Each structure stands twice: as C-alpha cells, then as structure tokens.
C-alpha cells in the first residue's frame, strides 16, 4: 500500500498471467510442447504463483486455478499402469530399457587407474539430504494440501481410458495395476507443439504386464549429433516411413471411441512423395490391438515403404528360433527374413519374468521382408517390415498387424490371417473392412464356441448375418451377457429398427440404456425404436467419442471454448 502505483502494477501482472497461461497451456491442461519435463517445469512455476496468491489473499485471473489443477493431471493421464513410468514423448527421456546394450570390458590400464584413484581418495563425501516431493509439498502448501497429495498418490484414479484431445493424445488402458495394458496414440500437430516434438504423428506406445513393450525412444542426448538425427525422425517411431523421408507432421483425427468393450483411434497424415498414411488402432476387449495402416502411394516409381516397431527387448524369436542379434559393435547387428507365399514373418519377445509381446502381420498382406536391427541408439531391437509398391499396378499398400501381449516365454496359441484372429480352441474374432461382409468402414465380430459375444460396427449400418440397422451409425456396440444383450447406438438417434440375426434366442435387449420390446421375424430377433439418444460427454467414465474432428474436439461441441 505504500506504493501508489501498486494497483496498476498488479493489474498489468494479471494481464500477463492471463496471456501466459492462455498462450502456453492448452485447454486440457497440457503445456504446448507436450514433453513431460518442460510441462512439469512450467506447471511448478504456475503452481508457485497460485500459492503466493492464496497466501496473500490475492485474486488471480479467472480460470487460473482450474488450469493449474488440470496441468497437475497430465502426468497421471499419460502414465503407464503402476504409475512408475511414462512414455518418453518428444524430447522426453524416460524409457526403462529391459535389456541395455552390452558394454565393452574396460582395458587393464583403465582398471589400474580407477583402483589407484579410489585408494588415494582421502576426502569424505557428505550426502546432501533433500526433501522429497511429498515433504516439499508439506513445506510449501501446508498440511491439508500435503495430505491430499498423499491420498492421490496411493489412490486409484476413477477413470481408465481417457483423452487429451487439444493436446492430441489418446490413451487406451484396462486399469492402473502394473499388470494392466496401455496404449498411447499420438495425433499431435507440430504447429503448436514447440521445438521439442518429434516427427511422430500417429505413433503408438504400448505397455503390458509390468513393462513397456513397444516404445517411443524419446531423446537420449542433445550433445551427440547421431542421437539427434535418429530420435527426431520418422524411423525412430512406430509408424510408416516412405522413401526414407519425413512426414509433414500435420495429423488429423478422424475418430476416437472410448468404451469398456472397444477403444478405437483413427487418424491420417500427409507423407512425402505425395503419399498419405491412414492409421486405425483397435483395442479389442482389453486383450490385444489391431493396428491397420493404409498407405496411399501415387508415385511413378517404386519406393521403399517400411513399418517400424521399437521393441523394449533384445530377446526375440522368429520362426521358432531364437535370434542371434548382437549389440552394437559386438558382431552382426542385422538379420533379415524374406516374405513370400505362406511365409510366416511373425515374431515374439521372450524375456523371462516379465510380460512379452507377439507381433503378427496379417498373412493376407504381401510383405517383402522382416528385418531386426540392433545398430541404433535404442536400448532394444527395432523390427522393420517392408513393402515396395510398383506403380501403376499397385499404389495402395496395407500394413495390418496384431499386437498380442502375454505372460511367460512361450508363444501363445494365437494366429492372424485375412483379418481373422484365432485365440486358443474356441475364440475367433473377425476384423472386417468395407466390402461384402459390412458396409461400415470397419467392424469386429467376436465369437466364442461359435456364438457371437461382442460386435463393433464403425461408420455403417450392417454386418452380414450379425446385425442390421435401418440407417448409418457412427458406432454400434453390442455385448452379450447370457440370454440378454446390451446395444449402444451412437450417431443414430433417428433409428427405428434393429435386426439381430447373429443373436437368435436372446430374450432381453437394452438399447442405449433403455429396455426395448423384442419381437421375432422369420427367426430373427427385431427391436423397434425410436431409441434413446446419447450425447458425447468427456466426463462419462464408460463412453466418449469424437468423429470426423480435425481440431482436437473443438468443432463438434464436445468441449466448450475456454474463457481467457
């Protein structure tokens, strides 16, 4: 109060705060560079401002406290199950490599020098005791806030799969226990991501059964040019590379579905040589993922097209044989298996005492080869599938891959060919694309002992012999529970009829949460509408979706514009 101009100073400072948090933080609470290190640094600065305001009874700009709270949730939302690690997004470094590269044994002269230095060392080292994050919180914020933080650390979040649509990050997960499964789908645009983001559009990062399995390597060092050159490129991520060049980094989200039975993420990105990459990731019943990549390559000359998978493992089995692939500088570092008719190019990791991954390319697609590579800066092997389009006969390529996490070191009884997934003796899942079997963009029908148990239809009206609606739906999800089935019709509020030929004998049908009258026509169960309408709601823990949205959820009304 002794400064006459203090009111004007504070007025100007509040404007700067409002501008800073609006310019640097996205509406879902993610700092625009997305990298967790830079985000955390920015978050702590804003949090300190919030603390000072509270301690001094000073009002801060509208929405400031809410934004800071959202920023604190970013790390949690992208955390792996168990919450002890996170994907190494962008320039982040956080991959816990299961098997590190072999180190060369030290020379005898180096050993002698080390021993001499240890023996002649006289000074005692004094350890500096620093307060942990918890005690620092107690010191800064007081006992109530400290207790809340401790409760958050030990508590289980109320959600599983979730999304950060403004940031362009979509997370599929079965839960928060260290044994649960997790996938992160990257649909981040470089235009607003700052200088620390990589050429990683449509990349995936996968965790299951206690460790990361497919990883974004992140960044290891700024000081070594070879690291910078590798880690920021397309080939350092789990995506398609065209002609050894970089994508334009302008991904567009097509669809996102979050539900208990299925999660689906779909996007597209422009690639070099006038190519276009379209990726669809389907999480089936919390069991496995199908990654379906369509590459449109309208080139005049043959080009190499590669699909990369960065494995957090150095123990891989191909064709029933353990691969002898030594670390960098220690013998052979590449192996190659040629494709062809009935050639099996699948592989699996077999590290003992922790989860592993079975990778099966669809046997119906024509792969030129599979290569395993060790001479990269990564701590694990890199798998590379290759196809070469030969214009003008073939300008569209499809890489379709089953990613099946499992426990143990023996290959599970799983196969994948022509879109059909066979698991054990009695389960068959059929992944369908638009054609004779369905008019939808895609569909999945899961059968156990010949009986349809679960259905997903995307962007269509029917799956032959299973279900038919009287109009196109964005998503249709059917789950059987004994003699009853639960149906969710999304984007078809005007629908008045639903035929269920694949569910003969059911006695109870619920559509969008409402029990419906069930009749039968020529032995086919029929449900008459109109059906209850359900709306997108991001707070809904069980169901949320975005369709045909290229702006991170801003156009379709699912997110209100934030006030400045």
Coordinates of C-alpha atoms in Angstrom, one line a residue:
X1 CA 0.0 0.0 0.0
X2 CA 2.9 2.4 0.4
X3 CA 3.5 2.3 -3.4
X4 CA 0.8 4.4 -5.1
X5 CA 1.3 2.6 -8.4
X6 CA 1.0 -0.9 -7.0
X7 CA -2.6 -1.3 -8.1
X8 CA -1.6 -0.5 -11.7
X9 CA 1.3 -2.9 -11.4
X10 CA -0.9 -5.7 -10.2
X11 CA -3.4 -5.0 -13.0
X12 CA -0.7 -5.4 -15.6
X13 CA 0.7 -8.5 -13.9
X14 CA -2.7 -10.2 -14.0
X15 CA -3.0 -9.4 -17.7
X16 CA 0.5 -11.0 -18.2
X17 CA -0.6 -14.1 -16.2
X18 CA -3.7 -14.5 -18.2
X19 CA -1.8 -14.1 -21.5
X20 CA 0.9 -16.5 -20.4
X21 CA -1.3 -19.3 -19.4
X22 CA -3.5 -18.9 -22.4
X23 CA -0.6 -18.9 -24.8
X24 CA 1.4 -21.8 -23.3
X25 CA -1.2 -24.1 -21.9
X26 CA -3.9 -25.9 -23.9
X27 CA -7.5 -26.2 -22.7
X28 CA -7.0 -29.7 -21.4
X29 CA -4.1 -28.6 -19.2
X30 CA -1.1 -29.7 -21.3
X31 CA 1.8 -27.3 -21.9
X32 CA 2.0 -26.8 -25.6
X33 CA 5.3 -28.6 -26.1
X34 CA 3.7 -31.8 -24.6
X35 CA 7.1 -33.1 -23.3
X36 CA 6.7 -34.0 -19.7
X37 CA 9.9 -32.4 -18.5
X38 CA 9.0 -29.0 -19.9
X39 CA 5.4 -29.4 -18.9
X40 CA 6.4 -30.1 -15.3
X41 CA 8.8 -27.1 -15.1
X42 CA 6.0 -24.8 -16.4
X43 CA 3.5 -26.4 -14.0
X44 CA 5.7 -25.8 -11.0
X45 CA 6.1 -22.1 -11.9
X46 CA 2.3 -21.6 -12.3
X47 CA 1.7 -23.6 -9.1
X48 CA 4.1 -21.3 -7.2
X49 CA 2.2 -18.2 -8.4
X50 CA -1.1 -19.9 -7.3
X51 CA 0.5 -20.5 -3.8
X52 CA 1.6 -16.9 -3.5
X53 CA -1.8 -15.6 -4.4
X54 CA -3.5 -17.8 -1.8
X55 CA -1.0 -17.0 0.9
X56 CA -1.5 -13.2 0.3
X57 CA -5.3 -13.3 -0.2
X58 CA -4.8 -12.1 -3.8
X59 CA -7.3 -12.9 -6.6
X60 CA -5.8 -14.4 -9.8
X61 CA -7.2 -14.3 -13.3
X62 CA -10.4 -16.3 -13.9
X63 CA -9.7 -19.9 -14.6
X64 CA -6.1 -19.7 -13.5
X65 CA -6.5 -22.2 -10.5
X66 CA -8.5 -24.6 -12.7
X67 CA -5.8 -24.6 -15.4
X68 CA -3.1 -25.3 -12.8
X69 CA -5.1 -28.2 -11.5
X70 CA -5.5 -29.7 -15.0
X71 CA -1.8 -29.3 -15.6
X72 CA -1.2 -31.5 -12.5
X73 CA -3.2 -34.3 -14.0
X74 CA -1.2 -34.5 -17.3
X75 CA 1.5 -36.8 -15.9
X76 CA -1.1 -39.1 -14.4
X77 CA -3.2 -39.4 -17.6
X78 CA -0.2 -40.5 -19.7
X79 CA 1.4 -42.7 -17.1
X80 CA 1.8 -46.4 -17.7
X81 CA -0.1 -48.8 -15.4
X82 CA 1.5 -48.9 -12.0
X83 CA 2.3 -45.1 -12.4
X84 CA 6.0 -45.6 -12.1
X85 CA 6.9 -44.7 -15.7
X86 CA 5.6 -42.7 -18.7
X87 CA 6.1 -42.8 -22.4
X88 CA 9.1 -40.8 -23.5
X89 CA 7.2 -38.3 -25.7
X90 CA 9.1 -35.9 -27.8
X91 CA 12.4 -34.8 -26.2
X92 CA 11.4 -36.6 -23.0
X93 CA 13.8 -39.4 -21.8
X94 CA 12.1 -42.0 -19.7
X95 CA 12.3 -45.4 -21.3
X96 CA 13.3 -48.1 -18.8
X97 CA 15.1 -50.4 -21.2
X98 CA 14.6 -54.0 -20.3
X99 CA 17.9 -55.1 -21.8
X100 CA 20.6 -52.5 -22.1
X101 CA 23.3 -52.6 -24.8
X102 CA 26.3 -54.7 -24.0
X103 CA 29.3 -52.6 -22.7
X104 CA 32.9 -53.4 -23.8
X105 CA 35.1 -54.6 -20.9
X106 CA 37.5 -51.9 -19.6
X107 CA 41.2 -52.2 -20.5
X108 CA 43.7 -53.2 -17.8
X109 CA 45.3 -49.8 -17.8
X110 CA 41.8 -48.2 -17.1
X111 CA 41.2 -50.7 -14.2
X112 CA 44.6 -49.8 -12.6
X113 CA 43.9 -46.0 -12.9
X114 CA 40.5 -46.5 -11.3
X115 CA 41.9 -48.6 -8.4
X116 CA 44.6 -46.0 -7.8
X117 CA 42.2 -43.1 -7.7
X118 CA 40.0 -45.0 -5.2
X119 CA 42.9 -45.9 -2.9
X120 CA 44.3 -42.3 -2.8
X121 CA 41.0 -40.7 -2.2
X122 CA 41.1 -39.1 1.2
X123 CA 38.2 -36.7 1.4
X124 CA 34.9 -37.9 2.8
X125 CA 31.8 -37.2 0.8
X126 CA 28.9 -35.8 2.6
X127 CA 25.4 -36.6 1.3
X128 CA 23.1 -33.7 1.0
X129 CA 19.6 -34.6 2.3
X130 CA 16.9 -33.1 0.1
X131 CA 13.3 -33.1 0.9
X132 CA 11.2 -35.5 -1.2
X133 CA 8.4 -34.2 -3.4
X134 CA 6.0 -35.1 -0.6
X135 CA 7.8 -33.1 2.1
X136 CA 8.4 -30.2 -0.2
X137 CA 4.7 -30.1 -0.8
X138 CA 4.2 -30.1 3.0
X139 CA 6.6 -27.2 3.4
X140 CA 5.1 -25.1 0.6
X141 CA 1.4 -25.8 0.8
X142 CA 0.7 -26.8 4.4
X143 CA -0.7 -30.0 6.0
X144 CA -4.1 -30.1 4.2
X145 CA -2.6 -29.9 0.7
X146 CA 0.1 -32.4 1.7
X147 CA -2.5 -34.9 2.8
X148 CA -4.5 -34.5 -0.4
X149 CA -1.4 -35.2 -2.4
X150 CA -0.5 -38.3 -0.5
X151 CA -4.1 -39.5 -0.9
X152 CA -3.8 -39.0 -4.7
X153 CA -0.5 -41.0 -4.8
X154 CA -2.0 -44.1 -3.2
X155 CA -5.5 -43.8 -4.6
X156 CA -6.6 -45.4 -7.9
X157 CA -7.9 -42.8 -10.5
X158 CA -11.6 -43.1 -11.2
X159 CA -11.1 -43.4 -15.0
X160 CA -9.3 -45.9 -17.2
X161 CA -9.1 -45.0 -21.0
X162 CA -9.0 -41.2 -21.4
X163 CA -8.1 -38.4 -23.8
X164 CA -6.4 -35.1 -24.1
X165 CA -8.0 -34.0 -27.4
X166 CA -6.5 -30.5 -27.5
X167 CA -3.0 -31.9 -27.0
X168 CA -3.7 -34.7 -29.5
X169 CA -3.0 -37.6 -27.1
X170 CA -5.4 -40.6 -26.7
X171 CA -4.9 -43.3 -24.0
X172 CA -6.4 -46.8 -24.0
X173 CA -6.0 -48.8 -20.8
X174 CA -7.5 -51.6 -18.9
X175 CA -6.6 -50.2 -15.4
X176 CA -3.9 -48.9 -13.2
X177 CA -2.3 -52.1 -11.8
X178 CA 1.2 -52.8 -13.0
X179 CA -0.1 -55.8 -14.9
X180 CA -2.7 -53.9 -16.9
X181 CA -2.5 -53.0 -20.5
X182 CA -2.0 -49.5 -22.1
X183 CA -1.6 -47.8 -25.4
X184 CA -0.9 -44.1 -26.2
X185 CA -2.0 -42.8 -29.7
X186 CA -0.1 -39.7 -30.9
X187 CA -2.1 -37.3 -33.0
X188 CA 0.0 -34.2 -32.1
X189 CA 0.4 -31.4 -34.6
X190 CA 3.9 -29.8 -34.7
X191 CA 2.4 -26.4 -35.5
X192 CA 1.6 -25.9 -31.8
X193 CA 4.0 -28.3 -30.2
X194 CA 7.1 -26.1 -30.0
X195 CA 10.7 -27.2 -30.9
X196 CA 10.9 -30.3 -28.7
X197 CA 8.4 -32.5 -30.5
X198 CA 9.5 -35.2 -33.0
X199 CA 8.2 -36.4 -36.3
X200 CA 5.9 -38.9 -34.6
X201 CA 2.4 -38.4 -36.0
X202 CA 0.2 -41.5 -35.4
X203 CA 2.9 -43.2 -33.3
X204 CA 1.8 -45.7 -30.6
X205 CA 3.5 -46.6 -27.3
X206 CA 2.4 -49.9 -25.6
X207 CA 2.8 -51.3 -22.1
X208 CA 1.5 -54.5 -20.6
X209 CA 2.3 -57.0 -17.8
X210 CA 4.9 -54.9 -16.0
X211 CA 6.9 -53.1 -18.6
X212 CA 6.8 -51.0 -21.9
X213 CA 6.7 -53.3 -24.9
X214 CA 6.6 -51.0 -27.9
X215 CA 8.2 -47.7 -27.1
X216 CA 8.8 -44.2 -28.3
X217 CA 12.5 -43.9 -27.6
X218 CA 12.2 -40.2 -26.8
X219 CA 15.6 -38.5 -26.6
X220 CA 18.9 -39.7 -25.1
X221 CA 21.3 -36.8 -25.6
X222 CA 21.4 -33.3 -27.1
X223 CA 25.2 -33.5 -27.3
X224 CA 25.6 -36.3 -29.7
X225 CA 24.5 -35.4 -33.3
X226 CA 23.8 -39.1 -34.2
X227 CA 21.2 -39.2 -31.4
X228 CA 19.5 -36.0 -32.5
X229 CA 19.5 -37.2 -36.1
X230 CA 17.9 -40.5 -35.2
X231 CA 15.4 -39.8 -32.4
X232 CA 13.6 -36.9 -34.1
X233 CA 12.9 -38.8 -37.4
X234 CA 10.0 -40.9 -38.5
X235 CA 12.1 -44.1 -38.4
X236 CA 12.6 -43.6 -34.6
X237 CA 8.9 -44.1 -34.1
X238 CA 6.4 -46.9 -34.6
X239 CA 4.9 -45.7 -37.8
X240 CA 5.3 -46.0 -41.6
X241 CA 8.2 -44.4 -43.4
X242 CA 8.1 -43.6 -47.1
X243 CA 11.2 -43.5 -49.2
X244 CA 13.4 -42.8 -46.1
X245 CA 11.9 -39.3 -45.8
X246 CA 9.9 -37.4 -43.2
X247 CA 6.2 -36.9 -42.9
X248 CA 4.7 -33.4 -42.9
X249 CA 3.6 -33.7 -39.3
X250 CA 0.0 -32.5 -39.8
X251 CA -2.1 -35.3 -38.4
X252 CA -5.9 -35.1 -38.4
X253 CA -8.1 -37.1 -36.1
X254 CA -10.8 -39.0 -37.8
X255 CA -12.4 -40.9 -34.9
X256 CA -11.9 -41.6 -31.2
X257 CA -14.0 -44.1 -29.3
X258 CA -13.6 -44.8 -25.6
X259 CA -15.8 -47.6 -24.2
X260 CA -15.5 -50.7 -21.9
X261 CA -15.6 -53.3 -24.8
X262 CA -13.7 -51.5 -27.5
X263 CA -11.4 -48.4 -27.9
X264 CA -10.7 -47.1 -31.4
X265 CA -8.4 -44.3 -32.6
X266 CA -8.1 -43.3 -36.2
X267 CA -6.1 -40.6 -37.9
X268 CA -4.3 -39.6 -41.1
X269 CA -1.2 -37.7 -42.0
X270 CA 0.4 -36.4 -45.2
X271 CA 3.7 -38.2 -46.2
X272 CA 6.4 -37.5 -48.7
X273 CA 6.3 -38.4 -52.4
X274 CA 2.6 -37.4 -52.4
X275 CA 1.8 -40.3 -50.2
X276 CA -0.8 -40.4 -47.4
X277 CA -0.8 -42.6 -44.3
X278 CA -4.1 -43.6 -42.6
X279 CA -3.9 -45.5 -39.3
X280 CA -6.6 -47.2 -37.3
X281 CA -5.9 -48.7 -33.9
X282 CA -8.5 -51.0 -32.4
X283 CA -8.3 -52.3 -28.8
X284 CA -10.4 -55.5 -28.5
X285 CA -11.9 -56.3 -25.2
X286 CA -8.8 -55.2 -23.3
X287 CA -7.0 -58.3 -24.8
X288 CA -5.0 -57.1 -27.9
X289 CA -4.6 -54.4 -30.5
X290 CA -5.0 -54.5 -34.3
X291 CA -3.1 -51.7 -36.0
X292 CA -4.4 -51.2 -39.5
X293 CA -2.3 -48.9 -41.8
X294 CA -3.3 -48.0 -45.3
X295 CA -0.6 -46.3 -47.3
X296 CA -1.8 -44.5 -50.5
X297 CA 1.3 -44.1 -52.6
X298 CA 0.5 -42.4 -56.0
X299 CA 4.2 -42.4 -57.1
X300 CA 5.5 -43.0 -60.6
X301 CA 8.5 -45.1 -59.5
X302 CA 8.9 -47.9 -56.9
X303 CA 9.7 -46.7 -53.4
X304 CA 10.6 -48.4 -50.2
X305 CA 7.9 -48.3 -47.6
X306 CA 8.8 -49.5 -44.1
X307 CA 6.8 -50.1 -40.9
X308 CA 8.9 -49.8 -37.7
X309 CA 8.3 -51.3 -34.3
X310 CA 10.7 -50.3 -31.5
X311 CA 10.9 -53.2 -29.1
X312 CA 11.9 -52.9 -25.4
X313 CA 13.7 -56.3 -25.7
X314 CA 16.8 -57.9 -27.0
X315 CA 15.5 -61.4 -26.9
X316 CA 13.3 -62.2 -30.0
X317 CA 12.1 -65.4 -31.5
X318 CA 11.4 -65.6 -35.3
X319 CA 10.2 -68.8 -37.0
X320 CA 10.5 -70.7 -33.8
X321 CA 14.2 -69.9 -33.4
X322 CA 16.0 -67.6 -31.0
X323 CA 17.5 -64.7 -33.0
X324 CA 21.3 -64.2 -32.5
X325 CA 21.5 -60.5 -32.9
X326 CA 24.4 -58.9 -31.0
X327 CA 24.6 -55.4 -29.6
X328 CA 26.2 -52.5 -31.5
X329 CA 29.9 -53.1 -32.1
X330 CA 29.8 -56.8 -31.0
X331 CA 29.2 -58.8 -34.1
X332 CA 26.3 -59.0 -36.6
X333 CA 23.6 -56.4 -35.8
X334 CA 21.0 -57.1 -38.5
X335 CA 19.0 -60.1 -39.6
X336 CA 16.6 -60.4 -42.5
X337 CA 13.8 -62.8 -43.4
X338 CA 12.2 -62.7 -46.8
X339 CA 8.4 -62.8 -47.3
X340 CA 6.5 -64.7 -50.0
X341 CA 3.7 -67.2 -50.3
X342 CA 2.7 -68.7 -46.9
X343 CA 5.9 -67.3 -45.3
X344 CA 5.4 -66.6 -41.6
X345 CA 7.0 -63.2 -40.6
X346 CA 5.6 -63.1 -37.1
X347 CA 7.9 -62.9 -34.0
X348 CA 7.6 -62.6 -30.3
X349 CA 9.8 -61.4 -27.4
X350 CA 10.7 -64.0 -24.7
X351 CA 12.3 -62.1 -21.8
X352 CA 11.9 -64.2 -18.6
X353 CA 10.0 -63.0 -15.5
X354 CA 8.0 -60.2 -17.2
X355 CA 5.4 -59.5 -19.9
X356 CA 6.2 -60.2 -23.6
X357 CA 4.6 -59.3 -27.0
X358 CA 3.6 -61.4 -30.0
X359 CA 3.6 -59.4 -33.3
X360 CA 1.8 -61.0 -36.3
X361 CA 1.5 -59.2 -39.7
X362 CA -1.8 -60.2 -41.4
X363 CA -0.9 -63.2 -43.6
X364 CA -3.2 -61.9 -46.3
X365 CA -0.9 -58.9 -47.0
X366 CA 2.2 -59.2 -49.1
X367 CA 5.4 -58.2 -47.1
X368 CA 8.7 -58.1 -48.9
X369 CA 10.7 -58.8 -45.7
X370 CA 11.1 -58.5 -41.9
X371 CA 14.4 -57.1 -40.5
X372 CA 15.6 -57.0 -37.0
X373 CA 18.1 -54.2 -36.3
X374 CA 20.4 -53.6 -33.3
X375 CA 22.7 -50.8 -34.5
X376 CA 20.5 -47.9 -33.4
X377 CA 20.9 -45.7 -30.3
X378 CA 17.9 -47.5 -28.8
X379 CA 18.3 -50.0 -25.9
X380 CA 16.3 -52.7 -27.7
X381 CA 15.8 -54.3 -31.1
X382 CA 14.0 -52.5 -33.9
X383 CA 11.7 -54.6 -36.1
X384 CA 11.1 -53.4 -39.7
X385 CA 8.5 -54.7 -42.2
X386 CA 8.9 -53.7 -45.8
X387 CA 6.7 -53.4 -48.8
X388 CA 7.5 -51.8 -52.1
X389 CA 4.7 -50.5 -54.3
X390 CA 5.3 -51.0 -58.0
X391 CA 3.2 -48.3 -60.0
X392 CA 1.0 -48.2 -61.8
X393 CA -0.3 -51.7 -60.8
X394 CA -0.2 -51.2 -57.1
X395 CA -0.2 -47.8 -55.5
X396 CA -2.0 -48.7 -52.2
X397 CA -0.3 -50.7 -49.5
X398 CA -1.7 -52.1 -46.3
X399 CA 0.3 -53.0 -43.2
X400 CA -2.1 -54.8 -40.8
X401 CA -0.6 -56.0 -37.5
X402 CA -1.8 -57.9 -34.5
X403 CA -0.1 -56.9 -31.2
X404 CA -0.8 -59.5 -28.6
X405 CA 0.7 -59.0 -25.1
X406 CA 1.2 -62.2 -23.0
X407 CA 2.9 -63.6 -19.9
X408 CA 5.6 -66.2 -20.0
X409 CA 8.2 -67.0 -22.6
X410 CA 6.2 -69.5 -24.8
X411 CA 4.3 -68.3 -27.9
X412 CA 0.6 -68.2 -27.1
X413 CA -1.9 -70.1 -29.3
X414 CA -2.8 -67.1 -31.5
X415 CA -3.0 -66.7 -35.3
X416 CA -3.9 -63.8 -37.6
X417 CA -4.7 -64.1 -41.3
X418 CA -7.1 -62.3 -43.6
X419 CA -8.4 -60.3 -40.7
X420 CA -9.3 -63.4 -38.6
X421 CA -7.8 -63.7 -35.1
X422 CA -7.9 -67.2 -33.6
X423 CA -7.2 -67.4 -29.9
X424 CA -7.0 -70.9 -28.4
X425 CA -9.5 -73.5 -29.4
X426 CA -12.8 -71.7 -29.1
X427 CA -12.4 -68.0 -29.8
X428 CA -12.5 -66.4 -33.3
X429 CA -12.5 -62.6 -33.8
X430 CA -13.1 -61.3 -37.4
X431 CA -11.8 -57.9 -38.3
X432 CA -13.7 -56.7 -41.3
X433 CA -13.3 -53.7 -43.7
X434 CA -15.8 -52.2 -46.0
X435 CA -16.9 -54.8 -48.6
X436 CA -19.1 -57.9 -48.9
X437 CA -19.3 -58.6 -45.1
X438 CA -20.0 -55.0 -44.0
X439 CA -20.9 -51.6 -45.4
X440 CA -19.1 -49.9 -42.5
X441 CA -15.6 -48.5 -42.6
X442 CA -14.7 -51.4 -40.3
X443 CA -16.2 -53.9 -37.9
X444 CA -15.2 -56.6 -35.5
X445 CA -17.2 -59.7 -34.6
X446 CA -16.0 -61.8 -31.6
X447 CA -17.3 -65.4 -31.4
X448 CA -16.7 -68.0 -28.6
X449 CA -17.6 -71.6 -29.3
X450 CA -19.4 -70.3 -32.5
X451 CA -21.7 -67.9 -30.6
X452 CA -21.4 -64.1 -31.2
X453 CA -20.4 -62.5 -28.0
X454 CA -19.3 -59.0 -29.0
X455 CA -19.7 -56.7 -32.0
X456 CA -18.3 -53.3 -33.1
X457 CA -19.6 -51.6 -36.3
X458 CA -17.9 -48.3 -37.3
X459 CA -19.5 -45.9 -39.9
X460 CA -22.1 -48.2 -41.4
X461 CA -25.4 -50.0 -41.0
X462 CA -24.8 -53.7 -41.1
X463 CA -22.6 -56.7 -40.6
X464 CA -23.8 -59.6 -42.7
X465 CA -25.5 -62.3 -40.7
X466 CA -24.9 -60.5 -37.4
X467 CA -26.7 -57.1 -37.2
X468 CA -28.6 -54.6 -39.4
X469 CA -29.7 -51.1 -38.5
X470 CA -32.2 -49.0 -40.6
X471 CA -29.6 -46.3 -41.1
X472 CA -25.9 -45.5 -40.8
X473 CA -24.4 -45.2 -37.4
X474 CA -21.1 -43.7 -36.2
X475 CA -20.6 -46.6 -33.8
X476 CA -22.7 -49.6 -32.9
X477 CA -21.5 -51.7 -29.9
X478 CA -23.2 -55.0 -28.9
X479 CA -22.3 -57.1 -25.8
X480 CA -23.9 -60.4 -25.0
X481 CA -24.5 -61.4 -21.4
X482 CA -26.1 -64.9 -21.4
X483 CA -29.6 -64.5 -22.9
X484 CA -29.6 -60.7 -22.9
X485 CA -27.6 -58.2 -25.0
X486 CA -26.7 -54.6 -24.5
X487 CA -26.7 -52.3 -27.5
X488 CA -25.2 -48.8 -27.9
X489 CA -26.2 -46.9 -31.0
X490 CA -24.1 -43.8 -31.4
X491 CA -24.9 -41.2 -34.0
X492 CA -28.3 -42.8 -35.0
X493 CA -30.9 -41.1 -32.8
X494 CA -33.5 -41.3 -35.6
X495 CA -33.1 -45.1 -36.0
X496 CA -36.4 -47.0 -35.6
X497 CA -35.4 -50.6 -36.3
X498 CA -32.6 -53.0 -35.4
X499 CA -32.4 -56.6 -36.7
X500 CA -30.1 -59.1 -34.8
X501 CA -29.7 -62.3 -36.9
X502 CA -26.5 -63.1 -35.1
X503 CA -28.2 -63.2 -31.7
X504 CA -31.0 -65.8 -32.2
X505 CA -32.5 -66.9 -28.9
X506 CA -31.9 -63.8 -26.9
X507 CA -34.7 -62.8 -24.5
X508 CA -33.8 -59.3 -23.4
X509 CA -32.4 -56.3 -25.3
X510 CA -31.3 -52.9 -23.9
X511 CA -30.6 -50.1 -26.4
X512 CA -28.8 -47.0 -25.1
X513 CA -29.7 -47.9 -21.6
X514 CA -33.4 -48.5 -22.1
X515 CA -35.1 -51.9 -22.1
X516 CA -36.8 -52.4 -25.5
X517 CA -39.6 -54.6 -26.8
X518 CA -38.2 -57.7 -28.6
X519 CA -40.1 -59.5 -31.4
X520 CA -39.1 -62.1 -33.9
X521 CA -39.5 -62.2 -37.7
X522 CA -38.6 -65.4 -39.6
X523 CA -36.4 -66.5 -36.6
X524 CA -34.5 -63.1 -36.5
X525 CA -34.7 -61.0 -33.3
X526 CA -36.0 -57.5 -34.1
X527 CA -36.1 -54.4 -31.9
X528 CA -38.3 -51.4 -32.8
X529 CA -37.4 -47.8 -31.9
X530 CA -37.2 -44.9 -31.8
X531 CA -34.2 -45.3 -29.5
X532 CA -33.0 -43.0 -26.7
X533 CA -30.3 -40.5 -27.8
X534 CA -26.9 -40.4 -26.0
X535 CA -24.6 -37.4 -26.2
X536 CA -20.8 -37.1 -26.2
X537 CA -19.7 -36.4 -22.6
X538 CA -16.0 -36.4 -21.8
X539 CA -16.7 -36.8 -18.1
X540 CA -18.5 -40.1 -18.8
X541 CA -16.1 -42.8 -17.5
X542 CA -17.5 -45.5 -19.7
X543 CA -18.3 -43.9 -23.1
X544 CA -16.9 -41.0 -25.0
X545 CA -16.3 -40.4 -28.7
X546 CA -15.2 -37.8 -31.3
X547 CA -15.8 -38.4 -35.0
X548 CA -14.6 -36.6 -38.1
X549 CA -12.9 -33.9 -36.0
X550 CA -9.6 -32.4 -37.1
X551 CA -9.4 -29.7 -34.4
X552 CA -8.9 -31.7 -31.2
X553 CA -12.5 -31.7 -30.2
X554 CA -13.4 -28.1 -30.7
X555 CA -15.9 -28.2 -33.6
X556 CA -18.3 -30.9 -32.6
X557 CA -19.5 -29.3 -29.4
X558 CA -17.9 -31.7 -27.0
X559 CA -15.7 -29.1 -25.5
X560 CA -16.7 -25.5 -24.6
X561 CA -14.3 -22.7 -25.5
X562 CA -12.3 -21.6 -22.6
X563 CA -12.7 -18.1 -21.3
X564 CA -9.4 -16.0 -21.5

